[in-house]
Amino acid sequence: MFSHALGLAQVDRRVEAGLAARVLEPGVAQRVRIMARLYEAAPSGARVSGEALAGLLGISRAAVHKHVEALRLAGVTLDSTRGGGYRLSTQPDAVVPEVVLPLLFGADHDGSDESPGATSSSVGLPYRYSAAIDSTNESLKEIAQHEGVAGALVVTDDQTGGRGRLGRRWISQPGKDLTFSVLLRPRVLPAEASRLVLAAGLAVAEVVQRLLGPGRTVGIKWPNDVLVDGRKVCGILSEASMDMDRLHWVVIGIGLNVNSRPGEAGLWDGGDAGRPAPVSLAESAGEELPRPALLAQLLDALAGHWRQVDTGAWESVRLACAERDVLRGTSVVVRSGFSTDIVVTEGTAAGLGPEGELLVRGHDGTVQPVRAGEVTLSGR
Ligand code: BT5
């Protein structure tokens, strides 16, 4: 059940960096360090003594006890014995910073994302969790307008007014799915903003593929859907503020069906009539999945691909997206992003252009790059 190999020294280093940059609250930072030790001990069933934690953090036993109570309130189930110490009794599913950040910080990677100033140097910090919220994108857009820090994350368990594109709705099951948004302040031109959305879709697709194994086809439906065997598992909504030559910020919101049964909610009705029913990871995997580890993996993968976009490696992101392009070779109708009554072009999808545009070969053989719009497979 518990299989987290954590680099404890790395967790502590990243906690220190978060504190120094003032993107991590001191109380949360201490609980992240406590949770890292509890995760580390969990596979063997060993207990972590209050005394050891007090020594580690340089605080009293009573203060350790308070942190443990805060963890319990946040949804972590711990068993404790007098004098025997603490132990995780179940795999936590709370997507609070104390539970997710140790997994993110301790993940086994080369640490090359820690260069100061990189767009994605700390995707996930500051980490803002709300039990319920209207829309994580709306909340983060407000933060963005008030000098929010690049990498800032807003995540909720219950998104009550989730948005898709064109005023559509995104529906998630409270406590079952992942709904979160990340703020970026990238060093790319306004015309290159769509690179970040494609990079996000690629990150999600790769994490999902790793999880489900090679037997499943995990594809990207241009520009912002991730599909498992043709069924939508994830939607991405990006919103940006820019002027003629500069992107001020980009908010990228991700909704991923994890442990819900979206097919039963009838989400493909109405505007999406005729499309295959959406699917969740649990339905695809045949078992429920702990969300914190998944969120940590997603944040790590997103940071990696956004870093590539930021550091001139866009072409390899584009090629990897093209390999997962589910539209290629199919007959498509592209409608305007402003009004789905207006057909922009029709033809056969012919891959992705240099900026990640959808290439559509018309009936007369000419290839037209499409930068924005709503794609449906023709006949649907
Ligand atoms: C999207 O729009 O797919 C973008 C969804 C982005 C959601 C995230 S959650 C965090 C952040 N905060 C927000 O408020 N939004 C973002 P679009 O391509 O327009 O697709 C919307 C359509 O997907 C709807 O009209 C439904 O038919 C369908 N849909 C709604 N909920 C779904 C779900 N859970 N799974 C699959 N399909 C869904």
CSV table of C-alpha atoms and ligand atoms in Angstrom, one decimal:
chain,number,residue,atom,x,y,z
A,1,MET,CA,0.0,0.0,0.0
A,2,PHE,CA,2.8,2.4,0.9
A,3,SER,CA,5.5,2.5,-1.7
A,4,HIS,CA,7.1,5.9,-1.4
A,5,ALA,CA,10.8,6.0,-1.7
A,6,LEU,CA,11.5,9.5,-0.5
A,7,GLY,CA,14.8,11.4,-0.4
A,8,LEU,CA,14.5,12.8,3.1
A,9,ALA,CA,17.5,15.1,2.6
A,10,GLN,CA,15.9,16.4,-0.5
A,11,VAL,CA,12.6,17.0,1.2
A,12,ASP,CA,14.4,19.0,3.9
A,13,ARG,CA,16.4,21.0,1.3
A,14,ARG,CA,13.3,21.9,-0.6
A,15,VAL,CA,11.4,22.8,2.6
A,16,GLU,CA,14.3,25.2,3.5
A,17,ALA,CA,14.2,26.7,0.0
A,18,GLY,CA,10.4,27.2,0.3
A,19,LEU,CA,10.8,28.9,3.6
A,20,ALA,CA,13.6,31.1,2.4
A,21,ALA,CA,11.5,32.2,-0.6
A,22,ARG,CA,8.5,32.7,1.7
A,23,VAL,CA,6.3,30.5,-0.4
A,24,LEU,CA,5.9,27.9,2.4
A,25,GLU,CA,4.3,28.7,5.8
A,26,PRO,CA,6.5,27.6,8.8
A,27,GLY,CA,3.8,25.4,10.3
A,28,VAL,CA,3.1,23.6,7.0
A,29,ALA,CA,6.8,23.2,6.5
A,30,GLN,CA,7.2,21.4,9.8
A,31,ARG,CA,4.3,19.1,9.0
A,32,VAL,CA,5.7,18.4,5.6
A,33,ARG,CA,8.9,17.2,7.3
A,34,ILE,CA,6.9,15.1,9.8
A,35,MET,CA,4.8,13.5,7.0
A,36,ALA,CA,8.0,12.7,5.0
A,37,ARG,CA,9.2,10.6,8.0
A,38,LEU,CA,5.9,8.9,8.4
A,39,TYR,CA,5.8,8.0,4.7
A,40,GLU,CA,9.3,6.8,4.9
A,41,ALA,CA,8.5,4.5,7.9
A,42,ALA,CA,5.1,3.3,6.6
A,43,PRO,CA,6.2,0.4,4.4
A,44,SER,CA,7.9,-1.4,7.3
A,45,GLY,CA,5.2,-0.6,9.7
A,46,ALA,CA,7.7,1.1,12.0
A,47,ARG,CA,6.6,3.9,14.3
A,48,VAL,CA,8.3,7.3,14.4
A,49,SER,CA,8.7,8.5,17.9
A,50,GLY,CA,7.6,11.9,19.1
A,51,GLU,CA,11.0,12.4,20.6
A,52,ALA,CA,12.7,11.8,17.3
A,53,LEU,CA,10.4,14.3,15.6
A,54,ALA,CA,10.9,16.8,18.3
A,55,GLY,CA,14.7,16.5,17.9
A,56,LEU,CA,14.5,16.7,14.2
A,57,LEU,CA,12.5,19.9,14.2
A,58,GLY,CA,14.0,21.4,17.3
A,59,ILE,CA,10.6,21.7,19.0
A,60,SER,CA,9.0,20.3,22.1
A,61,ARG,CA,7.1,17.0,22.3
A,62,ALA,CA,3.9,19.1,23.0
A,63,ALA,CA,4.5,21.0,19.7
A,64,VAL,CA,4.9,17.8,17.8
A,65,HIS,CA,1.6,16.6,19.3
A,66,LYS,CA,-0.1,19.8,18.0
A,67,HIS,CA,1.2,19.2,14.5
A,68,VAL,CA,0.0,15.6,14.7
A,69,GLU,CA,-3.5,16.9,15.7
A,70,ALA,CA,-3.4,19.3,12.7
A,71,LEU,CA,-2.5,16.5,10.4
A,72,ARG,CA,-5.5,14.5,11.8
A,73,LEU,CA,-7.8,17.4,11.2
A,74,ALA,CA,-6.5,17.6,7.6
A,75,GLY,CA,-7.6,14.1,7.0
A,76,VAL,CA,-4.5,12.0,7.8
A,77,THR,CA,-5.3,8.9,9.9
A,78,LEU,CA,-2.5,8.2,12.3
A,79,ASP,CA,-2.3,5.7,15.1
A,80,SER,CA,-0.3,6.5,18.2
A,81,THR,CA,0.7,4.7,21.3
A,82,ARG,CA,1.9,6.3,24.5
A,83,GLY,CA,5.7,6.3,24.2
A,84,GLY,CA,5.6,4.2,21.1
A,85,GLY,CA,5.3,6.9,18.5
A,86,TYR,CA,3.2,7.5,15.4
A,87,ARG,CA,2.3,5.5,12.4
A,88,LEU,CA,0.2,6.1,9.3
A,89,SER,CA,-2.7,3.7,9.5
A,90,THR,CA,-4.1,4.2,6.0
A,91,GLN,CA,-2.8,5.8,2.8
A,92,PRO,CA,-3.9,9.4,3.1
A,93,ASP,CA,-6.1,10.7,0.3
A,94,ALA,CA,-6.3,14.4,1.4
A,95,VAL,CA,-4.9,16.8,-1.2
A,96,VAL,CA,-3.6,19.2,1.4
A,97,PRO,CA,0.0,20.5,1.2
A,98,GLU,CA,1.2,18.4,4.2
A,99,VAL,CA,0.3,15.2,2.4
A,100,VAL,CA,1.2,16.1,-1.2
A,101,LEU,CA,4.4,18.2,-0.8
A,102,PRO,CA,6.6,15.5,0.8
A,103,LEU,CA,5.9,13.3,-2.2
A,104,LEU,CA,6.6,16.1,-4.6
A,105,PHE,CA,9.8,17.2,-2.8
A,106,GLY,CA,11.1,13.7,-2.2
A,107,ALA,CA,10.5,12.5,-5.7
A,108,ASP,CA,13.5,11.0,-7.3
A,109,HIS,CA,14.7,13.5,-9.9
A,110,ASP,CA,17.8,15.3,-10.7
A,111,GLY,CA,16.9,18.6,-9.0
A,112,SER,CA,17.7,20.6,-12.2
A,113,ASP,CA,14.5,22.5,-11.8
A,114,GLU,CA,15.8,24.4,-8.8
A,115,SER,CA,17.6,27.1,-10.8
A,116,PRO,CA,16.4,30.4,-9.5
A,117,GLY,CA,14.2,32.3,-11.9
A,118,ALA,CA,13.0,29.3,-14.0
A,119,THR,CA,9.3,29.4,-14.7
A,120,SER,CA,8.7,26.1,-13.2
A,121,SER,CA,11.3,26.2,-10.4
A,122,SER,CA,8.6,25.4,-7.9
A,123,VAL,CA,5.4,24.3,-9.4
A,124,GLY,CA,3.2,23.7,-6.4
A,125,LEU,CA,4.4,26.6,-4.2
A,126,PRO,CA,2.7,28.5,-2.8
A,127,TYR,CA,0.2,25.7,-2.3
A,128,ARG,CA,-3.3,26.8,-1.6
A,129,TYR,CA,-5.9,24.2,-0.7
A,130,SER,CA,-9.6,24.9,-0.3
A,131,ALA,CA,-12.1,22.3,0.8
A,132,ALA,CA,-14.6,23.9,-1.6
A,133,ILE,CA,-14.3,26.6,-4.2
A,134,ASP,CA,-16.2,28.0,-7.2
A,135,SER,CA,-13.4,27.5,-9.7
A,136,THR,CA,-9.6,27.1,-9.1
A,137,ASN,CA,-9.0,29.0,-12.3
A,138,GLU,CA,-11.1,32.0,-11.1
A,139,SER,CA,-9.4,32.0,-7.7
A,140,LEU,CA,-5.9,31.8,-9.2
A,141,LYS,CA,-6.6,34.5,-11.8
A,142,GLU,CA,-7.4,36.9,-8.9
A,143,ILE,CA,-4.1,35.9,-7.2
A,144,ALA,CA,-2.3,36.4,-10.6
A,145,GLN,CA,-3.6,40.0,-10.8
A,146,HIS,CA,-2.1,40.7,-7.4
A,147,GLU,CA,1.4,39.7,-8.1
A,148,GLY,CA,1.0,36.0,-7.4
A,149,VAL,CA,4.2,34.0,-7.6
A,150,ALA,CA,5.0,31.8,-10.6
A,151,GLY,CA,4.3,28.2,-9.7
A,152,ALA,CA,1.4,29.0,-7.3
A,153,LEU,CA,-1.1,26.2,-7.1
A,154,VAL,CA,-4.8,26.3,-6.1
A,155,VAL,CA,-6.4,22.9,-5.5
A,156,THR,CA,-9.8,22.0,-4.2
A,157,ASP,CA,-11.8,18.9,-3.2
A,158,ASP,CA,-15.1,20.3,-4.3
A,159,GLN,CA,-15.2,22.7,-7.3
A,160,THR,CA,-18.7,23.9,-7.4
A,161,GLY,CA,-18.5,26.1,-10.5
A,162,GLY,CA,-15.9,24.3,-12.7
A,163,ARG,CA,-15.4,25.8,-16.1
A,164,GLY,CA,-14.6,24.4,-19.5
A,165,ARG,CA,-14.1,26.5,-22.6
A,166,LEU,CA,-16.8,28.6,-24.3
A,167,GLY,CA,-18.7,28.9,-21.0
A,168,ARG,CA,-19.1,25.1,-20.7
A,169,ARG,CA,-19.1,23.4,-17.4
A,170,TRP,CA,-16.6,21.0,-15.9
A,171,ILE,CA,-18.1,18.6,-13.4
A,172,SER,CA,-16.1,16.7,-10.8
A,173,GLN,CA,-17.1,14.5,-8.0
A,174,PRO,CA,-16.2,16.0,-4.6
A,175,GLY,CA,-13.3,14.2,-2.9
A,176,LYS,CA,-12.9,11.8,-5.8
A,177,ASP,CA,-11.3,13.8,-8.6
A,178,LEU,CA,-8.4,16.2,-9.1
A,179,THR,CA,-9.2,19.9,-9.9
A,180,PHE,CA,-6.3,22.3,-9.7
A,181,SER,CA,-4.7,25.3,-11.4
A,182,VAL,CA,-1.1,26.6,-11.7
A,183,LEU,CA,0.1,30.1,-12.3
A,184,LEU,CA,2.9,30.6,-14.8
A,185,ARG,CA,4.9,33.7,-15.7
A,186,PRO,CA,6.7,32.2,-18.7
A,187,ARG,CA,9.4,33.7,-20.8
A,188,VAL,CA,7.6,33.0,-24.0
A,189,LEU,CA,5.9,35.3,-26.5
A,190,PRO,CA,2.1,35.8,-26.5
A,191,ALA,CA,2.0,33.8,-29.8
A,192,GLU,CA,3.7,30.9,-28.1
A,193,ALA,CA,1.3,30.6,-25.2
A,194,SER,CA,-0.4,27.6,-26.7
A,195,ARG,CA,2.9,25.7,-26.2
A,196,LEU,CA,2.2,25.7,-22.5
A,197,VAL,CA,-1.2,24.1,-22.9
A,198,LEU,CA,0.1,21.3,-25.1
A,199,ALA,CA,3.0,20.8,-22.7
A,200,ALA,CA,0.4,20.4,-19.9
A,201,GLY,CA,-1.6,17.9,-21.9
A,202,LEU,CA,1.6,15.9,-22.6
A,203,ALA,CA,2.6,15.9,-18.9
A,204,VAL,CA,-0.9,14.6,-17.9
A,205,ALA,CA,-0.9,12.0,-20.7
A,206,GLU,CA,2.6,10.7,-19.7
A,207,VAL,CA,1.6,10.3,-16.0
A,208,VAL,CA,-1.6,8.6,-17.0
A,209,GLN,CA,0.2,6.3,-19.4
A,210,ARG,CA,2.8,5.3,-16.7
A,211,LEU,CA,-0.1,4.5,-14.4
A,212,LEU,CA,-2.2,2.5,-16.7
A,213,GLY,CA,0.7,0.8,-18.5
A,214,PRO,CA,1.4,0.3,-22.2
A,215,GLY,CA,-1.8,-1.6,-22.9
A,216,ARG,CA,-3.9,1.6,-23.0
A,217,THR,CA,-3.8,4.3,-25.6
A,218,VAL,CA,-3.4,7.6,-23.9
A,219,GLY,CA,-3.9,10.3,-26.5
A,220,ILE,CA,-4.1,14.1,-26.8
A,221,LYS,CA,-7.1,15.5,-28.6
A,222,TRP,CA,-5.9,18.9,-29.8
A,223,PRO,CA,-5.7,21.2,-28.1
A,224,ASN,CA,-6.7,20.4,-24.5
A,225,ASP,CA,-8.2,17.0,-23.9
A,226,VAL,CA,-6.5,13.8,-22.7
A,227,LEU,CA,-8.2,10.6,-23.7
A,228,VAL,CA,-7.9,7.0,-22.6
A,229,ASP,CA,-8.8,4.6,-25.4
A,230,GLY,CA,-10.8,7.5,-27.0
A,231,ARG,CA,-12.6,8.5,-23.8
A,232,LYS,CA,-12.0,11.9,-22.1
A,233,VAL,CA,-10.3,11.6,-18.8
A,234,CYS,CA,-8.9,15.1,-18.4
A,235,GLY,CA,-9.7,18.7,-19.6
A,236,ILE,CA,-7.4,21.7,-19.5
A,237,LEU,CA,-8.4,25.3,-19.5
A,238,SER,CA,-5.8,28.0,-20.0
A,239,GLU,CA,-6.4,31.7,-19.4
A,240,ALA,CA,-3.8,34.5,-19.9
A,241,SER,CA,-3.2,38.1,-19.6
A,242,MET,CA,-0.9,39.7,-22.2
A,243,ASP,CA,-0.1,42.7,-24.2
A,244,MET,CA,1.3,43.0,-27.7
A,245,ASP,CA,4.8,41.7,-26.8
A,246,ARG,CA,4.6,40.1,-23.4
A,247,LEU,CA,2.7,37.5,-21.6
A,248,HIS,CA,2.0,38.7,-18.0
A,249,TRP,CA,0.7,35.5,-16.7
A,250,VAL,CA,-1.0,32.2,-17.7
A,251,VAL,CA,-3.3,30.2,-15.5
A,252,ILE,CA,-3.6,26.6,-16.5
A,253,GLY,CA,-6.4,24.6,-14.9
A,254,ILE,CA,-6.6,20.8,-15.0
A,255,GLY,CA,-9.5,18.6,-14.2
A,256,LEU,CA,-8.7,14.9,-14.1
A,257,ASN,CA,-11.2,12.2,-13.4
A,258,VAL,CA,-9.6,10.0,-10.8
A,259,ASN,CA,-11.9,7.9,-8.6
A,260,SER,CA,-15.3,9.1,-9.9
A,261,ARG,CA,-17.6,7.4,-12.3
A,262,PRO,CA,-18.1,10.3,-14.8
A,263,GLY,CA,-19.9,8.1,-17.3
A,264,GLU,CA,-22.7,7.7,-14.9
A,265,ALA,CA,-23.1,11.5,-14.5
A,266,GLY,CA,-24.1,11.9,-18.2
A,267,LEU,CA,-21.4,14.5,-18.9
A,268,TRP,CA,-21.3,13.7,-22.6
A,269,ASP,CA,-25.0,14.7,-23.1
A,270,GLY,CA,-26.2,18.0,-24.5
A,271,GLY,CA,-23.4,19.8,-26.3
A,272,ASP,CA,-21.2,16.7,-26.6
A,273,ALA,CA,-24.0,14.5,-27.9
A,274,GLY,CA,-22.6,11.5,-29.8
A,275,ARG,CA,-19.1,11.5,-28.2
A,276,PRO,CA,-17.9,8.5,-26.2
A,277,ALA,CA,-18.7,8.7,-22.5
A,278,PRO,CA,-15.9,10.2,-20.3
A,279,VAL,CA,-13.9,7.9,-18.1
A,280,SER,CA,-11.9,8.0,-14.9
A,281,LEU,CA,-8.5,6.5,-14.0
A,282,ALA,CA,-10.1,4.2,-11.5
A,283,GLU,CA,-12.5,2.9,-14.1
A,284,SER,CA,-9.5,2.3,-16.5
A,285,ALA,CA,-7.2,0.9,-13.9
A,286,GLY,CA,-9.8,-1.2,-12.2
A,287,GLU,CA,-9.0,0.1,-8.8
A,288,GLU,CA,-9.1,3.4,-6.8
A,289,LEU,CA,-6.0,5.5,-6.8
A,290,PRO,CA,-4.6,7.7,-4.0
A,291,ARG,CA,-4.8,11.3,-5.3
A,292,PRO,CA,-1.8,12.8,-3.4
A,293,ALA,CA,0.8,10.7,-5.1
A,294,LEU,CA,-0.9,11.3,-8.4
A,295,LEU,CA,-1.0,15.1,-7.9
A,296,ALA,CA,2.7,15.1,-6.9
A,297,GLN,CA,3.6,13.2,-10.1
A,298,LEU,CA,1.5,15.6,-12.2
A,299,LEU,CA,3.1,18.7,-10.7
A,300,ASP,CA,6.6,17.2,-11.2
A,301,ALA,CA,5.8,16.2,-14.9
A,302,LEU,CA,4.2,19.6,-15.5
A,303,ALA,CA,7.3,21.4,-14.1
A,304,GLY,CA,9.5,19.3,-16.4
A,305,HIS,CA,7.6,20.0,-19.6
A,306,TRP,CA,7.0,23.7,-18.8
A,307,ARG,CA,10.8,24.0,-18.2
A,308,GLN,CA,11.4,22.5,-21.6
A,309,VAL,CA,9.1,25.1,-23.2
A,310,ASP,CA,10.9,27.8,-21.2
A,311,THR,CA,14.4,26.7,-22.1
A,312,GLY,CA,14.2,26.2,-25.8
A,313,ALA,CA,13.3,22.5,-25.9
A,314,TRP,CA,9.8,23.1,-27.3
A,315,GLU,CA,10.5,21.0,-30.4
A,316,SER,CA,10.8,17.8,-28.4
A,317,VAL,CA,7.6,18.6,-26.5
A,318,ARG,CA,5.9,19.2,-29.9
A,319,LEU,CA,7.1,15.9,-31.3
A,320,ALA,CA,6.0,14.0,-28.2
A,321,CYS,CA,2.5,15.6,-28.5
A,322,ALA,CA,2.4,14.7,-32.2
A,323,GLU,CA,3.0,11.1,-31.3
A,324,ARG,CA,-0.1,11.2,-29.0
A,325,ASP,CA,-2.3,13.1,-31.5
A,326,VAL,CA,-5.5,11.2,-31.7
A,327,LEU,CA,-6.9,13.4,-34.5
A,328,ARG,CA,-4.3,12.7,-37.1
A,329,GLY,CA,-5.7,11.1,-40.2
A,330,THR,CA,-9.3,11.5,-39.1
A,331,SER,CA,-12.0,13.7,-40.8
A,332,VAL,CA,-12.5,16.8,-38.7
A,333,VAL,CA,-14.7,19.9,-38.6
A,334,VAL,CA,-13.2,22.9,-36.8
A,335,ARG,CA,-15.6,25.4,-35.5
A,336,SER,CA,-14.9,28.9,-34.2
A,337,GLY,CA,-14.0,29.4,-30.6
A,338,PHE,CA,-16.5,32.3,-30.5
A,339,SER,CA,-19.4,30.6,-31.9
A,340,THR,CA,-19.7,26.9,-32.7
A,341,ASP,CA,-22.2,27.8,-35.5
A,342,ILE,CA,-19.3,29.1,-37.6
A,343,VAL,CA,-17.2,26.4,-39.3
A,344,VAL,CA,-13.6,27.5,-39.7
A,345,THR,CA,-12.4,24.6,-41.8
A,346,GLU,CA,-13.1,21.0,-42.6
A,347,GLY,CA,-10.8,18.2,-43.8
A,348,THR,CA,-8.4,15.6,-42.6
A,349,ALA,CA,-6.2,16.3,-39.6
A,350,ALA,CA,-2.6,16.2,-40.7
A,351,GLY,CA,-0.5,16.5,-37.5
A,352,LEU,CA,0.8,19.5,-35.6
A,353,GLY,CA,2.5,22.6,-37.1
A,354,PRO,CA,5.7,24.3,-35.7
A,355,GLU,CA,3.7,26.1,-33.0
A,356,GLY,CA,1.5,23.2,-32.2
A,357,GLU,CA,-1.2,24.4,-34.5
A,358,LEU,CA,-3.6,21.7,-35.8
A,359,LEU,CA,-2.9,21.1,-39.5
A,360,VAL,CA,-6.0,20.4,-41.5
A,361,ARG,CA,-5.8,19.2,-45.1
A,362,GLY,CA,-8.8,20.6,-47.0
A,363,HIS,CA,-10.7,18.8,-49.7
A,364,ASP,CA,-8.6,20.7,-52.3
A,365,GLY,CA,-5.4,19.4,-50.8
A,366,THR,CA,-4.2,22.6,-49.2
A,367,VAL,CA,-3.0,22.4,-45.6
A,368,GLN,CA,-4.3,25.1,-43.2
A,369,PRO,CA,-2.9,25.7,-39.8
A,370,VAL,CA,-5.6,26.1,-37.1
A,371,ARG,CA,-4.5,28.0,-34.0
A,372,ALA,CA,-7.7,28.0,-32.0
A,373,GLY,CA,-11.1,26.4,-32.2
A,374,GLU,CA,-13.3,23.6,-31.4
A,375,VAL,CA,-12.7,20.3,-33.2
A,376,THR,CA,-15.2,17.6,-33.7
A,377,LEU,CA,-14.8,14.4,-35.7
A,378,SER,CA,-17.0,14.9,-38.8
A,379,GLY,CA,-20.3,13.1,-38.6
A,380,ARG,CA,-20.5,13.6,-34.8
B,1,BT5,C1,-12.3,21.5,-20.9
B,1,BT5,O1,-13.2,22.3,-21.5
B,1,BT5,O2,-12.2,20.3,-21.1
B,1,BT5,C2,-11.5,22.2,-19.8
B,1,BT5,C3,-11.8,21.7,-18.4
B,1,BT5,C4,-10.9,22.4,-17.4
B,1,BT5,C5,-11.4,22.0,-16.0
B,1,BT5,C6,-10.4,22.6,-15.0
B,1,BT5,S1,-10.7,21.9,-13.4
B,1,BT5,C7,-9.6,23.1,-12.7
B,1,BT5,C8,-9.8,24.4,-13.4
B,1,BT5,N1,-10.9,25.2,-12.9
B,1,BT5,C9,-11.9,25.4,-13.7
B,1,BT5,O3,-12.9,26.0,-13.5
B,1,BT5,N2,-11.6,24.7,-14.9
B,1,BT5,C10,-10.3,24.1,-14.8
B,1,BT5,P1,-14.0,21.9,-22.8
B,1,BT5,O4,-13.0,21.4,-23.9
B,1,BT5,O5,-14.8,23.0,-23.1
B,1,BT5,O6,-14.9,20.6,-22.4
B,1,BT5,C11,-16.0,20.8,-21.6
B,1,BT5,C12,-16.9,19.6,-21.8
B,1,BT5,O7,-16.4,18.5,-21.2
B,1,BT5,C13,-18.3,19.8,-21.2
B,1,BT5,O8,-19.2,20.5,-22.0
B,1,BT5,C14,-18.7,18.4,-20.9
B,1,BT5,O9,-19.4,17.8,-22.0
B,1,BT5,C15,-17.4,17.6,-20.7
B,1,BT5,N3,-17.1,17.4,-19.3
B,1,BT5,C16,-17.5,18.1,-18.2
B,1,BT5,N4,-17.0,17.5,-17.1
B,1,BT5,C17,-16.3,16.4,-17.5
B,1,BT5,C18,-15.6,15.4,-16.9
B,1,BT5,N5,-15.4,15.4,-15.5
B,1,BT5,N6,-15.0,14.5,-17.6
B,1,BT5,C19,-15.1,14.5,-19.0
B,1,BT5,N7,-15.8,15.4,-19.7
B,1,BT5,C20,-16.4,16.3,-18.9
